[in-house]
């Protein structure tokens, strides 16, 4: 999270709250990360376009550029974008405890930050996408504050 915010500062990305306030909130809520005892390989960019299916069976998964060793609940399909019953059934677990919900909140904020911060680095020029990333992050900050 520190690196993400550092990249954001370097790119001149602004938020609705001061960096110091966001850093304080993250620090206050990050103690739940101590509950993660065994990291697993998380794809972290698992979406329909990166999963090949043939005859009802997964035949390939591609695009591992965002993969990392992490809490299994960091996987993208647990996020506020994709939390679906089919994925939860196939994965064999759900977000059920207070600690898991708080960790998911941190992971959602991290992803929302990534989506916003990558815009200047990837030199996106689609104003609608940039505005979407700003709005999404602002909603994400509000969700995080309430978590």
PDB file of C-alpha atoms in Angstrom:
ATOM      1  CA  UNK A   1       0.000   0.000   0.000  1.00  0.00           C
ATOM      2  CA  UNK A   2       2.895   2.347   0.764  1.00  0.00           C
ATOM      3  CA  UNK A   3       4.369   1.766  -2.691  1.00  0.00           C
ATOM      4  CA  UNK A   4       0.971   2.264  -4.320  1.00  0.00           C
ATOM      5  CA  UNK A   5       0.485   5.584  -2.548  1.00  0.00           C
ATOM      6  CA  UNK A   6       4.068   6.594  -3.353  1.00  0.00           C
ATOM      7  CA  UNK A   7       3.432   5.943  -7.046  1.00  0.00           C
ATOM      8  CA  UNK A   8       0.234   7.932  -6.782  1.00  0.00           C
ATOM      9  CA  UNK A   9       2.017  10.915  -5.227  1.00  0.00           C
ATOM     10  CA  UNK A  10       4.737  10.762  -7.889  1.00  0.00           C
ATOM     11  CA  UNK A  11       2.075  10.838 -10.635  1.00  0.00           C
ATOM     12  CA  UNK A  12       0.239  13.749  -8.994  1.00  0.00           C
ATOM     13  CA  UNK A  13      -2.993  11.794  -8.475  1.00  0.00           C
ATOM     14  CA  UNK A  14      -5.376  13.598  -6.131  1.00  0.00           C
ATOM     15  CA  UNK A  15      -8.043  12.116  -3.861  1.00  0.00           C
ATOM     16  CA  UNK A  16     -11.042  13.555  -2.055  1.00  0.00           C
ATOM     17  CA  UNK A  17      -9.112  13.166   1.213  1.00  0.00           C
ATOM     18  CA  UNK A  18      -5.526  14.050   2.080  1.00  0.00           C
ATOM     19  CA  UNK A  19      -2.873  11.369   1.610  1.00  0.00           C
ATOM     20  CA  UNK A  20      -2.057  11.526   5.308  1.00  0.00           C
ATOM     21  CA  UNK A  21      -5.672  10.804   6.222  1.00  0.00           C
ATOM     22  CA  UNK A  22      -5.863   7.844   3.838  1.00  0.00           C
ATOM     23  CA  UNK A  23      -2.540   6.500   5.131  1.00  0.00           C
ATOM     24  CA  UNK A  24      -3.826   6.812   8.709  1.00  0.00           C
ATOM     25  CA  UNK A  25      -7.041   4.940   7.852  1.00  0.00           C
ATOM     26  CA  UNK A  26      -5.098   2.162   6.148  1.00  0.00           C
ATOM     27  CA  UNK A  27      -2.740   1.849   9.107  1.00  0.00           C
ATOM     28  CA  UNK A  28      -5.640   1.741  11.571  1.00  0.00           C
ATOM     29  CA  UNK A  29      -7.338  -1.072   9.667  1.00  0.00           C
ATOM     30  CA  UNK A  30      -4.339  -3.139   8.601  1.00  0.00           C
ATOM     31  CA  UNK A  31      -3.922  -5.169  11.805  1.00  0.00           C
ATOM     32  CA  UNK A  32      -6.286  -7.810  10.347  1.00  0.00           C
ATOM     33  CA  UNK A  33      -3.543  -8.750   7.889  1.00  0.00           C
ATOM     34  CA  UNK A  34      -1.876 -10.542  10.814  1.00  0.00           C
ATOM     35  CA  UNK A  35      -4.666 -13.130  10.512  1.00  0.00           C
ATOM     36  CA  UNK A  36      -3.243 -14.333   7.190  1.00  0.00           C
ATOM     37  CA  UNK A  37      -1.102 -17.316   8.122  1.00  0.00           C
ATOM     38  CA  UNK A  38      -0.354 -19.005   4.790  1.00  0.00           C
ATOM     39  CA  UNK A  39      -0.186 -17.120   1.497  1.00  0.00           C
ATOM     40  CA  UNK A  40      -1.209 -18.802  -1.749  1.00  0.00           C
ATOM     41  CA  UNK A  41      -0.610 -17.954  -5.386  1.00  0.00           C
ATOM     42  CA  UNK A  42      -3.286 -15.426  -6.326  1.00  0.00           C
ATOM     43  CA  UNK A  43      -3.832 -14.636 -10.015  1.00  0.00           C
ATOM     44  CA  UNK A  44      -5.367 -11.230  -9.185  1.00  0.00           C
ATOM     45  CA  UNK A  45      -6.481 -10.577 -12.751  1.00  0.00           C
ATOM     46  CA  UNK A  46      -8.886 -13.469 -12.979  1.00  0.00           C
ATOM     47  CA  UNK A  47     -11.770 -12.354 -15.160  1.00  0.00           C
ATOM     48  CA  UNK A  48     -13.708 -13.895 -18.038  1.00  0.00           C
ATOM     49  CA  UNK A  49     -11.224 -12.692 -20.683  1.00  0.00           C
ATOM     50  CA  UNK A  50      -8.337 -14.496 -18.978  1.00  0.00           C
ATOM     51  CA  UNK A  51     -10.084 -17.853 -18.569  1.00  0.00           C
ATOM     52  CA  UNK A  52     -10.506 -20.162 -21.573  1.00  0.00           C
ATOM     53  CA  UNK A  53     -13.422 -22.576 -21.431  1.00  0.00           C
ATOM     54  CA  UNK A  54     -14.201 -25.377 -23.841  1.00  0.00           C
ATOM     55  CA  UNK A  55     -17.136 -27.774 -23.511  1.00  0.00           C
ATOM     56  CA  UNK A  56     -17.874 -26.463 -20.021  1.00  0.00           C
ATOM     57  CA  UNK A  57     -14.325 -27.074 -18.727  1.00  0.00           C
ATOM     58  CA  UNK A  58     -11.579 -24.570 -17.956  1.00  0.00           C
ATOM     59  CA  UNK A  59      -8.780 -25.317 -20.430  1.00  0.00           C
ATOM     60  CA  UNK A  60      -6.403 -22.425 -19.736  1.00  0.00           C
ATOM     61  CA  UNK A  61      -5.818 -19.367 -17.598  1.00  0.00           C
ATOM     62  CA  UNK A  62      -3.623 -16.592 -19.010  1.00  0.00           C
ATOM     63  CA  UNK A  63      -2.137 -13.207 -18.072  1.00  0.00           C
ATOM     64  CA  UNK A  64      -0.297 -13.676 -14.800  1.00  0.00           C
ATOM     65  CA  UNK A  65       1.310 -10.211 -14.745  1.00  0.00           C
ATOM     66  CA  UNK A  66      -0.467  -9.241 -11.501  1.00  0.00           C
ATOM     67  CA  UNK A  67       0.011 -12.586  -9.735  1.00  0.00           C
ATOM     68  CA  UNK A  68       1.402 -12.589  -6.213  1.00  0.00           C
ATOM     69  CA  UNK A  69       1.663 -14.688  -3.067  1.00  0.00           C
ATOM     70  CA  UNK A  70      -1.115 -13.433  -0.836  1.00  0.00           C
ATOM     71  CA  UNK A  71      -4.192 -14.113   1.217  1.00  0.00           C
ATOM     72  CA  UNK A  72      -6.505 -16.291  -0.921  1.00  0.00           C
ATOM     73  CA  UNK A  73      -9.255 -13.719  -0.282  1.00  0.00           C
ATOM     74  CA  UNK A  74      -7.280 -11.172  -2.300  1.00  0.00           C
ATOM     75  CA  UNK A  75      -8.359 -12.938  -5.502  1.00  0.00           C
ATOM     76  CA  UNK A  76     -10.264 -10.537  -7.741  1.00  0.00           C
ATOM     77  CA  UNK A  77     -13.493 -12.547  -7.786  1.00  0.00           C
ATOM     78  CA  UNK A  78     -13.956 -11.841  -4.069  1.00  0.00           C
ATOM     79  CA  UNK A  79     -13.928  -8.102  -4.869  1.00  0.00           C
ATOM     80  CA  UNK A  80     -16.806  -5.667  -4.929  1.00  0.00           C
ATOM     81  CA  UNK A  81     -16.780  -6.028  -8.714  1.00  0.00           C
ATOM     82  CA  UNK A  82     -17.235  -9.782  -9.001  1.00  0.00           C
ATOM     83  CA  UNK A  83     -18.408 -11.422  -5.799  1.00  0.00           C
ATOM     84  CA  UNK A  84     -20.554 -14.162  -7.394  1.00  0.00           C
ATOM     85  CA  UNK A  85     -22.101 -17.308  -5.890  1.00  0.00           C
ATOM     86  CA  UNK A  86     -20.664 -19.527  -8.651  1.00  0.00           C
ATOM     87  CA  UNK A  87     -17.113 -18.418  -7.938  1.00  0.00           C
ATOM     88  CA  UNK A  88     -17.547 -18.852  -4.190  1.00  0.00           C
ATOM     89  CA  UNK A  89     -18.893 -22.376  -4.709  1.00  0.00           C
ATOM     90  CA  UNK A  90     -16.060 -23.311  -7.061  1.00  0.00           C
ATOM     91  CA  UNK A  91     -13.399 -21.733  -4.876  1.00  0.00           C
ATOM     92  CA  UNK A  92     -14.762 -23.537  -1.845  1.00  0.00           C
ATOM     93  CA  UNK A  93     -14.949 -20.608   0.525  1.00  0.00           C
ATOM     94  CA  UNK A  94     -16.547 -17.251   1.122  1.00  0.00           C
ATOM     95  CA  UNK A  95     -15.893 -14.101   3.096  1.00  0.00           C
ATOM     96  CA  UNK A  96     -17.669 -14.861   6.368  1.00  0.00           C
ATOM     97  CA  UNK A  97     -15.780 -13.479   9.376  1.00  0.00           C
ATOM     98  CA  UNK A  98     -15.253  -9.898  10.508  1.00  0.00           C
ATOM     99  CA  UNK A  99     -11.511 -10.237   9.858  1.00  0.00           C
ATOM    100  CA  UNK A 100     -12.150 -11.539   6.329  1.00  0.00           C
ATOM    101  CA  UNK A 101     -14.539  -8.668   5.561  1.00  0.00           C
ATOM    102  CA  UNK A 102     -11.988  -6.133   6.806  1.00  0.00           C
ATOM    103  CA  UNK A 103      -9.200  -7.736   4.773  1.00  0.00           C
ATOM    104  CA  UNK A 104     -11.419  -7.717   1.674  1.00  0.00           C
ATOM    105  CA  UNK A 105     -12.047  -4.030   2.300  1.00  0.00           C
ATOM    106  CA  UNK A 106      -8.280  -3.399   2.251  1.00  0.00           C
ATOM    107  CA  UNK A 107      -7.860  -5.469  -0.918  1.00  0.00           C
ATOM    108  CA  UNK A 108     -10.733  -3.651  -2.619  1.00  0.00           C
ATOM    109  CA  UNK A 109      -9.170  -0.292  -1.775  1.00  0.00           C
ATOM    110  CA  UNK A 110      -5.813  -1.501  -3.082  1.00  0.00           C
ATOM    111  CA  UNK A 111      -7.377  -2.549  -6.389  1.00  0.00           C
ATOM    112  CA  UNK A 112      -9.381   0.677  -6.678  1.00  0.00           C
ATOM    113  CA  UNK A 113      -6.138   2.604  -6.122  1.00  0.00           C
ATOM    114  CA  UNK A 114      -4.374   0.519  -8.787  1.00  0.00           C
ATOM    115  CA  UNK A 115      -7.115   1.224 -11.323  1.00  0.00           C
ATOM    116  CA  UNK A 116      -6.841   4.964 -10.685  1.00  0.00           C
ATOM    117  CA  UNK A 117      -3.072   5.215 -10.421  1.00  0.00           C
ATOM    118  CA  UNK A 118      -2.359   3.212 -13.565  1.00  0.00           C
ATOM    119  CA  UNK A 119      -4.110   5.843 -15.718  1.00  0.00           C
ATOM    120  CA  UNK A 120      -1.228   8.353 -15.815  1.00  0.00           C
ATOM    121  CA  UNK A 121       1.435   5.636 -15.953  1.00  0.00           C
ATOM    122  CA  UNK A 122      -0.218   3.886 -18.893  1.00  0.00           C
ATOM    123  CA  UNK A 123      -0.954   7.283 -20.431  1.00  0.00           C
ATOM    124  CA  UNK A 124      -4.629   6.581 -20.909  1.00  0.00           C
ATOM    125  CA  UNK A 125      -6.340   9.241 -22.973  1.00  0.00           C
ATOM    126  CA  UNK A 126      -9.914   7.941 -22.719  1.00  0.00           C
ATOM    127  CA  UNK A 127     -11.496  10.650 -20.571  1.00  0.00           C
ATOM    128  CA  UNK A 128     -14.516   8.458 -19.781  1.00  0.00           C
ATOM    129  CA  UNK A 129     -12.302   5.680 -18.409  1.00  0.00           C
ATOM    130  CA  UNK A 130     -10.229   8.138 -16.397  1.00  0.00           C
ATOM    131  CA  UNK A 131     -13.398   9.652 -14.918  1.00  0.00           C
ATOM    132  CA  UNK A 132     -14.723   6.164 -14.159  1.00  0.00           C
ATOM    133  CA  UNK A 133     -11.478   5.338 -12.300  1.00  0.00           C
ATOM    134  CA  UNK A 134     -11.789   8.574 -10.281  1.00  0.00           C
ATOM    135  CA  UNK A 135     -15.431   7.871  -9.393  1.00  0.00           C
ATOM    136  CA  UNK A 136     -14.686   4.223  -8.596  1.00  0.00           C
ATOM    137  CA  UNK A 137     -11.837   5.195  -6.271  1.00  0.00           C
ATOM    138  CA  UNK A 138     -13.938   7.800  -4.488  1.00  0.00           C
ATOM    139  CA  UNK A 139     -16.657   5.177  -3.919  1.00  0.00           C
ATOM    140  CA  UNK A 140     -13.932   2.780  -2.767  1.00  0.00           C
ATOM    141  CA  UNK A 141     -12.577   5.267  -0.245  1.00  0.00           C
ATOM    142  CA  UNK A 142     -16.088   5.767   1.137  1.00  0.00           C
ATOM    143  CA  UNK A 143     -16.614   1.989   1.401  1.00  0.00           C
ATOM    144  CA  UNK A 144     -13.272   1.656   3.142  1.00  0.00           C
ATOM    145  CA  UNK A 145     -14.073   4.412   5.628  1.00  0.00           C
ATOM    146  CA  UNK A 146     -17.303   2.607   6.552  1.00  0.00           C
ATOM    147  CA  UNK A 147     -15.709  -0.829   6.875  1.00  0.00           C
TER     148      UNK A 147
END
